[in-house]
Coordinates of C-alpha atoms and ligand atoms in Angstrom, one line a residue:
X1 CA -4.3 0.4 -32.1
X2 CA -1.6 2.3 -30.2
X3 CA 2.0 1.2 -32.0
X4 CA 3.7 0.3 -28.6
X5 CA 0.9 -2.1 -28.0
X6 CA 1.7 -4.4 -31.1
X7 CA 2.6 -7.5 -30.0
X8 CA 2.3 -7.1 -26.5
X9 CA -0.7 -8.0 -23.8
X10 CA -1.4 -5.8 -21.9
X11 CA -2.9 -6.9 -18.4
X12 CA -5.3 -4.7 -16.1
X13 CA -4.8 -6.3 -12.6
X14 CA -8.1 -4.9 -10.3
X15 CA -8.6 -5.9 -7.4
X16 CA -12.2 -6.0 -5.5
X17 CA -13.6 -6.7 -2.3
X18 CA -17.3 -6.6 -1.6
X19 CA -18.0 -4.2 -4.8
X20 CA -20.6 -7.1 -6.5
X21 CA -23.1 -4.5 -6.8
X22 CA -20.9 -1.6 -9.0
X23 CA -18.5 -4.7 -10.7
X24 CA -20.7 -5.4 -13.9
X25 CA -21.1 -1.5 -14.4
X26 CA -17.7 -0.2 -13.8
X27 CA -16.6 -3.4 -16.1
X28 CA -18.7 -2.4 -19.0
X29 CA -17.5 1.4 -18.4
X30 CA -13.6 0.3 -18.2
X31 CA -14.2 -1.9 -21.6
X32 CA -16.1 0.8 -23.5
X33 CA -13.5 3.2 -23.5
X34 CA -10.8 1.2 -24.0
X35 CA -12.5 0.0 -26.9
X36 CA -12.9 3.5 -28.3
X37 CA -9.2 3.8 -27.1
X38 CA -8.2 0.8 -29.4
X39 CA -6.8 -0.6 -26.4
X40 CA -6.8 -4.3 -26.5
X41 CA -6.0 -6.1 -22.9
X42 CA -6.7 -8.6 -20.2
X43 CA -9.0 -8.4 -17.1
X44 CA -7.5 -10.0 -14.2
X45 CA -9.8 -9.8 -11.4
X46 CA -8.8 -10.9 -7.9
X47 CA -11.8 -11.4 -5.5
X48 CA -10.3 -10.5 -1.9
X49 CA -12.5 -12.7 0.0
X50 CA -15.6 -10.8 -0.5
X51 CA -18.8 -11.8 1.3
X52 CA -21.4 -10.7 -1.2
X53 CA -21.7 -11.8 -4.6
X54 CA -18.3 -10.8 -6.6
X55 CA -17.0 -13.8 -7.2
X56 CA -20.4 -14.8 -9.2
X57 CA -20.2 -11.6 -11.1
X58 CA -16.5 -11.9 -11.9
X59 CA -17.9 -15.5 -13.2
X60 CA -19.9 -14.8 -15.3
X61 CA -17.7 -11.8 -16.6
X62 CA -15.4 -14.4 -17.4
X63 CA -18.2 -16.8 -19.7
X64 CA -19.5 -13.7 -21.8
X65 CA -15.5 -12.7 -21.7
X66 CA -12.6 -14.5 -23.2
X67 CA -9.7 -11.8 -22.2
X68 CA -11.5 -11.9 -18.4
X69 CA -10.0 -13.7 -16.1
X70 CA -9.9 -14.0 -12.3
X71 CA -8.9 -15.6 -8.9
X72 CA -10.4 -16.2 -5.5
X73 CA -9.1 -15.8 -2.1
X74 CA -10.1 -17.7 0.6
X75 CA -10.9 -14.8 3.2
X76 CA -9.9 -11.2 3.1
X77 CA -5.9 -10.8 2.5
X78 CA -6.1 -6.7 1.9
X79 CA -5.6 -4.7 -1.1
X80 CA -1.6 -5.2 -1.0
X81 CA -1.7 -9.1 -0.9
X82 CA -4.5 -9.0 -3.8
X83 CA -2.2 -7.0 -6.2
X84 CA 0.5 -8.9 -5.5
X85 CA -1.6 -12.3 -6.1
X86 CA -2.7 -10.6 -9.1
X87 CA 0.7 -9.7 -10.7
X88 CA 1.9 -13.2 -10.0
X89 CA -1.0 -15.2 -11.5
X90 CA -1.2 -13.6 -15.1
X91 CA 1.3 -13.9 -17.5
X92 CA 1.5 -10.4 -19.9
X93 CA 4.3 -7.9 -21.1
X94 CA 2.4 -4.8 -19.2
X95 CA 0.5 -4.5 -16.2
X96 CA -1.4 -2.3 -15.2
X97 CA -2.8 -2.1 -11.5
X98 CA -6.1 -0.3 -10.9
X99 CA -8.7 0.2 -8.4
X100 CA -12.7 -1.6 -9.4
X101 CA -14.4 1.6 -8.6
X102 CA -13.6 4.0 -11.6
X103 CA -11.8 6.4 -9.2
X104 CA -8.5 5.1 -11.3
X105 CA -10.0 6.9 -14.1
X106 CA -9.8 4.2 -17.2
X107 CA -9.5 7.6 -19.9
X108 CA -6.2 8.3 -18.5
X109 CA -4.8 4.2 -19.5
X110 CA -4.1 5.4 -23.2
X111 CA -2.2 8.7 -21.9
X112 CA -0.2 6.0 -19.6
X113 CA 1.3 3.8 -22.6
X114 CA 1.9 6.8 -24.7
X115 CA 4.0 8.0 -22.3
X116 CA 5.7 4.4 -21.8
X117 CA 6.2 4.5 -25.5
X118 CA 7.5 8.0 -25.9
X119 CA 9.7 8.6 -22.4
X120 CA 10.7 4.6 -22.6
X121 CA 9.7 4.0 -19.0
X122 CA 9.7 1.1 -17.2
X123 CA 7.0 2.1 -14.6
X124 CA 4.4 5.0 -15.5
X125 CA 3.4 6.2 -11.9
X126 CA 0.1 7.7 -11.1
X127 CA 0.1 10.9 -8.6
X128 CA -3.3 11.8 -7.8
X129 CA -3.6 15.4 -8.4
X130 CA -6.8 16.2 -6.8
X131 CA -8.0 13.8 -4.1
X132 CA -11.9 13.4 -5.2
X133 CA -14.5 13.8 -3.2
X134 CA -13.3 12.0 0.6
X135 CA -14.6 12.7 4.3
X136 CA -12.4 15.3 6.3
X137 CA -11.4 13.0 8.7
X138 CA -10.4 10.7 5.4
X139 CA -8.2 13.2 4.1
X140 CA -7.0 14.2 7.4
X141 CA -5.4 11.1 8.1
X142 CA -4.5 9.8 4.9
X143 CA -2.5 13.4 4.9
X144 CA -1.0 12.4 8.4
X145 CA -0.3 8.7 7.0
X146 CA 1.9 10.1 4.2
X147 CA 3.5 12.5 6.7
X148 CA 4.3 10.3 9.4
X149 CA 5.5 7.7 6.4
X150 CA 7.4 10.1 4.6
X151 CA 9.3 11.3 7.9
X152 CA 10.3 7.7 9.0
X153 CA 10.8 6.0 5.8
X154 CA 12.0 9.2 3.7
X155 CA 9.1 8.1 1.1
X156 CA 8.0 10.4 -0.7
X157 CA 4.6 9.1 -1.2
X158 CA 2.0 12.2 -0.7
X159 CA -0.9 11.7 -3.6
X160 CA 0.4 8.6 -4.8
X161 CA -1.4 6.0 -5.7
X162 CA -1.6 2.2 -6.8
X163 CA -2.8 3.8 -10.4
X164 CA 0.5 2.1 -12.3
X165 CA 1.8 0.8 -15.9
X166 CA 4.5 -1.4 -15.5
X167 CA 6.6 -3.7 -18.1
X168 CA 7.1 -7.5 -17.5
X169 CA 11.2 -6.3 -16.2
X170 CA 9.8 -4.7 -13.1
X171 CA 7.2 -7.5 -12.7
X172 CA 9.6 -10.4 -12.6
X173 CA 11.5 -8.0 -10.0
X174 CA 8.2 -7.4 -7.9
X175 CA 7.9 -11.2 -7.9
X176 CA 11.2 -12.1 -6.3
X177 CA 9.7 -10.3 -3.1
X178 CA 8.9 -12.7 -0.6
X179 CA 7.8 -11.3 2.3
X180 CA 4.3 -11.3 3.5
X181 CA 3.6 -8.2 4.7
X182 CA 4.2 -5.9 1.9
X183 CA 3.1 -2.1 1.0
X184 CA 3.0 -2.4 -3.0
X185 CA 3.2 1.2 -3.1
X186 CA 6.7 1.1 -1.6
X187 CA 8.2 -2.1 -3.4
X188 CA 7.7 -0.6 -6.5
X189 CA 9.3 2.5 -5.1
X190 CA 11.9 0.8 -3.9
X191 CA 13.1 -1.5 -6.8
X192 CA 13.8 1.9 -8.8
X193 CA 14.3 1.8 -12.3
X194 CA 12.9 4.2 -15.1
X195 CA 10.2 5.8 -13.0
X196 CA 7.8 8.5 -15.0
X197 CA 5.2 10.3 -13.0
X198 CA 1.9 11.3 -14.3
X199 CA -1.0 13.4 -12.3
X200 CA -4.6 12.4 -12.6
X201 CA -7.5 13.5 -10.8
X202 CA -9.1 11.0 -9.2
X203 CA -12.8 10.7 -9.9
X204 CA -15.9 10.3 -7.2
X205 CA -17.0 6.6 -6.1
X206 CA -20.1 5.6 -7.7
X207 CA -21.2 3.0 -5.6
X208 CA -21.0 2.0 -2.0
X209 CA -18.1 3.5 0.2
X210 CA -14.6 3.4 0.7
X211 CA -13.5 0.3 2.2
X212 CA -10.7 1.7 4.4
X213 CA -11.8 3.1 8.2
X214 CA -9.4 4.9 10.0
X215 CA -8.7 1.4 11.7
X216 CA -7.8 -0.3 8.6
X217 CA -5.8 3.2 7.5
X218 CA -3.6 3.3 10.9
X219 CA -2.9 -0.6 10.2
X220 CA -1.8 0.3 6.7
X221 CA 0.6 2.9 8.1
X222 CA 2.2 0.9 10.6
X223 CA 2.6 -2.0 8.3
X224 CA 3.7 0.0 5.9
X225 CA 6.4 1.6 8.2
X226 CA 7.3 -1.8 9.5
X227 CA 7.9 -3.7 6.3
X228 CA 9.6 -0.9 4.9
X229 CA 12.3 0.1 7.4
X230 CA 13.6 -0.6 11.1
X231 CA 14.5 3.0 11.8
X232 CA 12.2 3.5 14.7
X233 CA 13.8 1.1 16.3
X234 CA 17.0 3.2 16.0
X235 CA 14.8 6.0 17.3
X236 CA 14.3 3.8 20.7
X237 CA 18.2 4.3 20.8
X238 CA 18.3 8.1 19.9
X239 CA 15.6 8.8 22.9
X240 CA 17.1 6.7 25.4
X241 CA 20.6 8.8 24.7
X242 CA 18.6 11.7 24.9
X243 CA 16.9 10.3 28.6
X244 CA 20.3 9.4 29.5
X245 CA 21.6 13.0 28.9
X246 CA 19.4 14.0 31.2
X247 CA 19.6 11.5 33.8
X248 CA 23.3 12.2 34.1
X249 CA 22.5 16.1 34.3
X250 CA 19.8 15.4 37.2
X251 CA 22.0 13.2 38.6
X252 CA 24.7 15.6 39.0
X253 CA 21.6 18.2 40.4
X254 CA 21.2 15.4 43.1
X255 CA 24.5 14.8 44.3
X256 CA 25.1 18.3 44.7
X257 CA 21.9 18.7 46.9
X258 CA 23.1 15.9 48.8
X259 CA 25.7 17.7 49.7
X260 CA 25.5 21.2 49.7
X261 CA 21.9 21.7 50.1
X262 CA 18.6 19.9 51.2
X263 CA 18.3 16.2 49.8
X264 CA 14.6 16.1 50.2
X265 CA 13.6 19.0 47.9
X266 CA 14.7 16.8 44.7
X267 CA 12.1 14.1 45.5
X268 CA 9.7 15.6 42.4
X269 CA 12.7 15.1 40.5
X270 CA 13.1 11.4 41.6
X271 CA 9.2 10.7 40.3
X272 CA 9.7 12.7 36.9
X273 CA 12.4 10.2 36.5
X274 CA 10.9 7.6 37.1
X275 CA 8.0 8.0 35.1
X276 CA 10.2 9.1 32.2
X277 CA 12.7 6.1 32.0
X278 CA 9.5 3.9 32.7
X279 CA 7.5 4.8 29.6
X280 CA 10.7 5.2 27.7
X281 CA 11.0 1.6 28.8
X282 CA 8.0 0.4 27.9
X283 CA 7.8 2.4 24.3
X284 CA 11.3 0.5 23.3
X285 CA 10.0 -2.9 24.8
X286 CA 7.0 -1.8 22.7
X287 CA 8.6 -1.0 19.3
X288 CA 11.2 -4.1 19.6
X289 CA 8.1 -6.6 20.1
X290 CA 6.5 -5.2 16.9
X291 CA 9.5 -5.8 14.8
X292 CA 9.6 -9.6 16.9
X293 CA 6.0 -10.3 15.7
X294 CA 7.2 -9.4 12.4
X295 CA 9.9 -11.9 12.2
X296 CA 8.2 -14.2 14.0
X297 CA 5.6 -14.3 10.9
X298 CA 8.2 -14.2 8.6
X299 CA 10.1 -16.9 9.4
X300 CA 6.7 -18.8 9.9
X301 CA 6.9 -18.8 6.0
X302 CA 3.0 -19.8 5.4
X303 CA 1.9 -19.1 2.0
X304 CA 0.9 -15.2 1.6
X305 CA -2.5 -15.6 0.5
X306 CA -4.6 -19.0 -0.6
X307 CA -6.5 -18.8 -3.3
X308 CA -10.1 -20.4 -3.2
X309 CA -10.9 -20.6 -6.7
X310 CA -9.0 -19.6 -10.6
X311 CA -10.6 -18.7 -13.6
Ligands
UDP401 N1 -10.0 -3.6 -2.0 C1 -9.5 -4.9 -1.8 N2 -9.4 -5.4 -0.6 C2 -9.7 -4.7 0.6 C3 -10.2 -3.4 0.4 C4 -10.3 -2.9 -0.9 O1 -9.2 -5.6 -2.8 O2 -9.6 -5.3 1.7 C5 -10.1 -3.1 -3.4 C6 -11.5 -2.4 -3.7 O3 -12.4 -3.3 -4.1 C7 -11.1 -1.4 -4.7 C8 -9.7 -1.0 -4.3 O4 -9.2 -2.0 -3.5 O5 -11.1 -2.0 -6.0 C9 -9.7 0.4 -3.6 O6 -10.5 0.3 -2.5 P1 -11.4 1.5 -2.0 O7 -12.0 2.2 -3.1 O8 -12.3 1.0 -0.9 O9 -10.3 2.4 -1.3 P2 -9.9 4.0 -1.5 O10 -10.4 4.4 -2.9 O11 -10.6 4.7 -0.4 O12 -8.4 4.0 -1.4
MG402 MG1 -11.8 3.9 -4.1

């Protein structure tokens, strides 16, 4: 038994979606070596809606298991909402959030809560330093994700991952957060406190594949963009000063061809303009109505997720 851990429960919050056929394995290979660890904790599953057969797996975890424990959602919230629903339903002194398919490597847990103990952390972040084995166009855009992110929102987040020991403090902080769309990644980020960093190298999946496309990837970016800052719409402003620059210098172009020279020659002018100040237009019309939809849902205030079914 690790010292630190005296007295405290620890809670592993994992959330799945669809992985019914790897659960029972990874489970087993999670609990072995914590055992050999002398890690004693809680299993807090949170089915995301899946369509196959998790639920019944996480089930009968939970008879052959007293420390497992689990919830349902009604349909498919996405990864974010799960771990939220997940820190909010189990009560522990540390949590720990991890993914169901090993690639959160379960060896490194023990190196995570020595490093609470000894550094006296609050959150012990996990920075992937390898990336495991992923498709080219995978990387590729998860690369351009944490670009375009870290450019808008000034998040550094580049290898980071959802791999993270946190004590009850940051938890009861993380709950006060009640908006519904929410990048977990960047609350925790964002609330601050004692941060220490660890790499790990993320290990291959086992089974089945990765359950984000480059659909449900561009979604994650934007929403993450959009519940973490309004710059961009200060960016609309910045270009249309920058368009209006312009339009004052090719104004000035045209008045002096009206009068000193031939007034037809700036009629390509007259379309570039045009077509400029129109998509310039329509991109701020554009970025405004995102942020609309976003209140709009907000101040709908519907429950963030519905859970189905508690174990
Ligand atoms: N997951 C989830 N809801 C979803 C998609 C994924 O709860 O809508 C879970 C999934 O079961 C896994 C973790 O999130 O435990 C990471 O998912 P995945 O391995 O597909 O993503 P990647 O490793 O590519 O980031
Ligand atoms: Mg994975």
């Amino acid at each position: 038994m690790i010292p630190f851990l005296e007295n405290k429960r620890l809670a592993l919050i994992i959330p799945v979606y669809n992985e019914g056929k790897a659960l029972i394995s990874n489970f087993k290979e999670i609990k072995r070596i914590l055992e050999a660890d002398e890690i004693n904790c809680l299993f807090h599953f949170i089915d995301d809606g899946s369509k196959d057969d998790t639920w019944q797996v996480i089930e009968s975890l939970a008879q052959s298991h007293p420390n497992v424990s689990g919830i349902k959602f009604a349909r498919n919230f996405g990864k974010e909402i799960a771990l939220r629903a997940g820190i909010e339903s189990i009560d522990a002194d540390l949590y720990l959030t991890m993914d169901s398919d090993l690639q959160h490597p379960p060896r490194y847990i023990k190196t995570m809560i020595e490093l609470m103990a000894t550094s006296g952390a609050d959150i012990i972040d996990g920075v992937k330093a390898s990336r495991g084995k992923e498709s080219f166009t995978h990387r590729f855009f998860a690369k351009s994700f944490y670009k375009v992110l870290k450019s808008i929102t000034g998040l550094e987040m580049d290898n980071s991952s959802d791999f993270k020991l946190m004590n009850r403090q940051v938890i009861d902080n993380l709950r006060e957060f009640h908006e519904r769309n929410l990048f977990f990644r960047g609350v925790v980020s964002w609330v601050g406190f004692n941060v220490v960093t660890f790499e790990f190298d993320v290990d291959d999946r086992k089974e089945g594949a990765s359950h984000f496309s480059f659909g449900k990837l561009v979604f994650l970016a934007t929403s993450a963009i959009l519940s973490y800052t309004s710059k961009p719409l200060y960016l609309t402003i910045i270009s249309g000063v920058i368009f209006l620059v312009f339009a004052i210098i090719m104004g000035l172009q045209t008045l002096f061809n009206f009068f000193f020279g031939h007034a037809i020659s700036g009629f390509s002018t007259v379309i570039l303009l045009i077509l400029i100040t129109g998509s310039m237009i329509m991109l701020s019309l554009g970025i405004i109505g995102v942020y609309i939809s976003r209140i709009y849902e907000e101040i709908k205030r519907r429950p963030r997720y519905v859970i189905e079914k508690k174990l």
